[in-house]
Amino acid sequence: MKKIIWSLLFLFSSLFASELHLEKSFKDAVAHAQSAGKPMMFILSRHTCRYCVLLERTTLSDSGVINELNKNFVTYIAYTDDGDYCPEEFWRPGTPTLWFLDDKGEPLSKPIMGAIDAKNLLKALDIIKGRFQKVKKLDKYNYTRNKL
């Protein structure tokens, strides 16, 4: 009986403890990505954007997405309606915009524009991890990168 109670407590605590770890600024996110040797997911968002809200309430609340991002990525969301900093080269008129960057803050791909479901974001994150590994190998041997 005690095992069942402990199992249930563990299950409920793990369900509610899943929270996406977000950096406080773009600068902090790049510094963390460099120190951790991880790629970065940078999201340009607005509180008043229906698709941004949808992305956060569904995809970014999915336990599989949260686990993948917390384990293998550094994540930062810049809210344009709060005046959060966004590098000029990453600004886009539409939101949400999801950028995938290497640990130096350089793009690994073109951005994803609009809301994306959890299943497809997880597929994209797998592709980005592969690209990031290739970039790290190129950097290790000081090769110049071609567009990925």
mmCIF file of C-alpha atoms in Angstrom:
data_model
loop_
_atom_site.group_PDB
_atom_site.id
_atom_site.type_symbol
_atom_site.label_atom_id
_atom_site.label_comp_id
_atom_site.label_asym_id
_atom_site.label_seq_id
_atom_site.Cartn_x
_atom_site.Cartn_y
_atom_site.Cartn_z
ATOM 1 C CA MET A 1 0.000 0.000 0.000
ATOM 2 C CA LYS A 2 2.835 2.372 0.856
ATOM 3 C CA LYS A 3 4.417 1.718 -2.547
ATOM 4 C CA ILE A 4 1.199 2.710 -4.305
ATOM 5 C CA ILE A 5 0.902 5.925 -2.277
ATOM 6 C CA TRP A 6 4.556 6.852 -2.944
ATOM 7 C CA SER A 7 4.144 6.042 -6.625
ATOM 8 C CA LEU A 8 1.062 8.237 -6.873
ATOM 9 C CA LEU A 9 2.798 11.089 -5.032
ATOM 10 C CA PHE A 10 5.785 10.818 -7.352
ATOM 11 C CA LEU A 11 3.549 10.740 -10.428
ATOM 12 C CA PHE A 12 1.568 13.818 -9.383
ATOM 13 C CA SER A 13 4.666 15.757 -8.348
ATOM 14 C CA SER A 14 6.375 15.016 -11.663
ATOM 15 C CA LEU A 15 3.273 16.044 -13.601
ATOM 16 C CA PHE A 16 3.032 19.404 -11.893
ATOM 17 C CA ALA A 17 6.769 20.007 -11.552
ATOM 18 C CA SER A 18 7.320 20.119 -15.300
ATOM 19 C CA GLU A 19 8.089 23.730 -16.009
ATOM 20 C CA LEU A 20 9.943 25.146 -18.974
ATOM 21 C CA HIS A 21 13.201 26.778 -17.875
ATOM 22 C CA LEU A 22 13.470 30.195 -19.520
ATOM 23 C CA GLU A 23 16.393 32.580 -19.511
ATOM 24 C CA LYS A 24 15.750 36.153 -18.365
ATOM 25 C CA SER A 25 17.419 37.889 -21.334
ATOM 26 C CA PHE A 26 18.860 37.177 -24.766
ATOM 27 C CA LYS A 27 22.343 37.924 -23.434
ATOM 28 C CA ASP A 28 21.877 35.459 -20.545
ATOM 29 C CA ALA A 29 20.550 32.827 -22.958
ATOM 30 C CA VAL A 30 23.596 33.062 -25.242
ATOM 31 C CA ALA A 31 25.969 32.967 -22.255
ATOM 32 C CA HIS A 32 24.187 29.892 -20.868
ATOM 33 C CA ALA A 33 24.197 28.199 -24.300
ATOM 34 C CA GLN A 34 27.963 28.810 -24.582
ATOM 35 C CA SER A 35 28.758 27.530 -21.101
ATOM 36 C CA ALA A 36 26.482 24.486 -21.462
ATOM 37 C CA GLY A 37 27.441 23.735 -25.090
ATOM 38 C CA LYS A 38 23.780 23.583 -26.108
ATOM 39 C CA PRO A 39 21.771 25.051 -28.965
ATOM 40 C CA MET A 40 19.236 27.745 -28.221
ATOM 41 C CA MET A 41 15.557 28.171 -29.042
ATOM 42 C CA PHE A 42 14.689 31.867 -29.218
ATOM 43 C CA ILE A 43 11.018 32.786 -29.527
ATOM 44 C CA LEU A 44 9.763 36.191 -30.579
ATOM 45 C CA SER A 45 6.279 36.564 -29.091
ATOM 46 C CA ARG A 46 3.529 38.954 -27.957
ATOM 47 C CA HIS A 47 1.077 38.602 -25.077
ATOM 48 C CA THR A 48 -1.727 39.884 -27.331
ATOM 49 C CA CYS A 49 -1.072 37.450 -30.196
ATOM 50 C CA ARG A 50 -3.632 34.651 -30.323
ATOM 51 C CA TYR A 51 -1.153 32.218 -31.921
ATOM 52 C CA CYS A 52 1.563 33.077 -29.394
ATOM 53 C CA VAL A 53 -0.866 32.320 -26.569
ATOM 54 C CA LEU A 54 -1.876 29.092 -28.325
ATOM 55 C CA LEU A 55 1.795 28.067 -28.684
ATOM 56 C CA GLU A 56 2.450 28.659 -24.983
ATOM 57 C CA ARG A 57 -0.751 26.998 -23.717
ATOM 58 C CA THR A 58 -0.386 23.886 -25.869
ATOM 59 C CA THR A 59 3.028 23.157 -27.361
ATOM 60 C CA LEU A 60 5.217 24.807 -24.729
ATOM 61 C CA SER A 61 3.114 23.181 -21.991
ATOM 62 C CA ASP A 62 3.537 19.669 -23.414
ATOM 63 C CA SER A 63 5.608 17.502 -21.054
ATOM 64 C CA GLY A 64 7.618 15.961 -23.918
ATOM 65 C CA VAL A 65 8.514 19.397 -25.305
ATOM 66 C CA ILE A 66 9.365 20.712 -21.839
ATOM 67 C CA ASN A 67 11.628 17.736 -21.110
ATOM 68 C CA GLU A 68 13.419 18.012 -24.467
ATOM 69 C CA LEU A 69 13.954 21.760 -24.205
ATOM 70 C CA ASN A 70 15.096 21.659 -20.583
ATOM 71 C CA LYS A 71 17.507 18.795 -21.252
ATOM 72 C CA ASN A 72 19.026 19.729 -24.616
ATOM 73 C CA PHE A 73 18.337 23.416 -25.301
ATOM 74 C CA VAL A 74 18.539 26.859 -23.763
ATOM 75 C CA THR A 75 15.230 28.685 -24.204
ATOM 76 C CA TYR A 76 14.381 32.380 -24.223
ATOM 77 C CA ILE A 77 11.140 34.150 -25.113
ATOM 78 C CA ALA A 78 11.224 37.868 -26.013
ATOM 79 C CA TYR A 79 7.871 39.636 -25.782
ATOM 80 C CA THR A 80 7.792 42.542 -28.226
ATOM 81 C CA ASP A 81 4.859 44.147 -26.401
ATOM 82 C CA ASP A 82 6.995 44.233 -23.225
ATOM 83 C CA GLY A 83 9.921 45.812 -25.081
ATOM 84 C CA ASP A 84 12.191 42.792 -24.554
ATOM 85 C CA TYR A 85 15.458 42.903 -26.477
ATOM 86 C CA CYS A 86 15.593 41.168 -29.843
ATOM 87 C CA PRO A 87 18.646 41.332 -32.099
ATOM 88 C CA GLU A 88 17.717 43.231 -35.249
ATOM 89 C CA GLU A 89 18.598 40.341 -37.550
ATOM 90 C CA PHE A 90 16.049 38.094 -35.795
ATOM 91 C CA TRP A 91 13.134 40.532 -35.786
ATOM 92 C CA ARG A 92 10.156 39.474 -37.918
ATOM 93 C CA PRO A 93 6.806 41.264 -38.230
ATOM 94 C CA GLY A 94 4.815 38.108 -37.478
ATOM 95 C CA THR A 95 4.640 36.287 -34.181
ATOM 96 C CA PRO A 96 5.296 33.783 -32.884
ATOM 97 C CA THR A 97 8.667 33.326 -34.560
ATOM 98 C CA LEU A 98 10.853 30.429 -33.405
ATOM 99 C CA TRP A 99 14.578 30.691 -34.067
ATOM 100 C CA PHE A 100 17.082 27.903 -33.477
ATOM 101 C CA LEU A 101 20.567 29.207 -32.751
ATOM 102 C CA ASP A 102 23.931 27.651 -32.039
ATOM 103 C CA ASP A 103 25.821 28.334 -28.822
ATOM 104 C CA LYS A 104 27.255 31.531 -30.338
ATOM 105 C CA GLY A 105 23.830 32.938 -31.190
ATOM 106 C CA GLU A 106 24.072 32.172 -34.922
ATOM 107 C CA PRO A 107 21.064 30.692 -36.779
ATOM 108 C CA LEU A 108 21.034 26.955 -37.412
ATOM 109 C CA SER A 109 18.013 27.200 -39.720
ATOM 110 C CA LYS A 110 15.368 29.539 -41.016
ATOM 111 C CA PRO A 111 12.776 30.433 -38.384
ATOM 112 C CA ILE A 112 9.461 28.703 -37.909
ATOM 113 C CA MET A 113 6.717 31.293 -38.307
ATOM 114 C CA GLY A 114 3.481 30.740 -36.405
ATOM 115 C CA ALA A 115 2.261 28.213 -33.873
ATOM 116 C CA ILE A 116 3.489 24.646 -34.233
ATOM 117 C CA ASP A 117 2.118 21.569 -32.488
ATOM 118 C CA ALA A 118 4.167 19.519 -30.015
ATOM 119 C CA LYS A 119 4.693 16.550 -32.349
ATOM 120 C CA ASN A 120 6.161 18.706 -35.117
ATOM 121 C CA LEU A 121 8.221 20.833 -32.740
ATOM 122 C CA LEU A 122 9.806 17.671 -31.334
ATOM 123 C CA LYS A 123 10.700 16.616 -34.893
ATOM 124 C CA ALA A 124 12.207 20.057 -35.535
ATOM 125 C CA LEU A 125 14.204 19.883 -32.287
ATOM 126 C CA ASP A 126 15.667 16.524 -33.386
ATOM 127 C CA ILE A 127 16.768 18.044 -36.698
ATOM 128 C CA ILE A 128 18.276 21.051 -34.921
ATOM 129 C CA LYS A 129 20.237 18.829 -32.513
ATOM 130 C CA GLY A 130 21.745 17.053 -35.532
ATOM 131 C CA ARG A 131 22.675 20.348 -37.187
ATOM 132 C CA PHE A 132 24.154 21.634 -33.969
ATOM 133 C CA GLN A 133 26.371 18.545 -33.679
ATOM 134 C CA LYS A 134 27.592 19.091 -37.261
ATOM 135 C CA VAL A 135 28.373 22.741 -36.508
ATOM 136 C CA LYS A 136 30.320 21.763 -33.390
ATOM 137 C CA LYS A 137 32.389 19.277 -35.427
ATOM 138 C CA LEU A 138 33.106 21.943 -38.048
ATOM 139 C CA ASP A 139 34.069 24.427 -35.340
ATOM 140 C CA LYS A 140 36.358 21.842 -33.735
ATOM 141 C CA TYR A 141 38.364 21.583 -36.945
ATOM 142 C CA ASN A 142 38.060 25.310 -37.765
ATOM 143 C CA TYR A 143 36.223 24.678 -41.024
ATOM 144 C CA THR A 144 34.081 27.451 -42.387
ATOM 145 C CA ARG A 145 30.411 26.697 -42.363
ATOM 146 C CA ASN A 146 28.180 26.641 -45.373
ATOM 147 C CA LYS A 147 24.545 27.477 -44.988
ATOM 148 C CA LEU A 148 22.817 24.527 -43.399
#
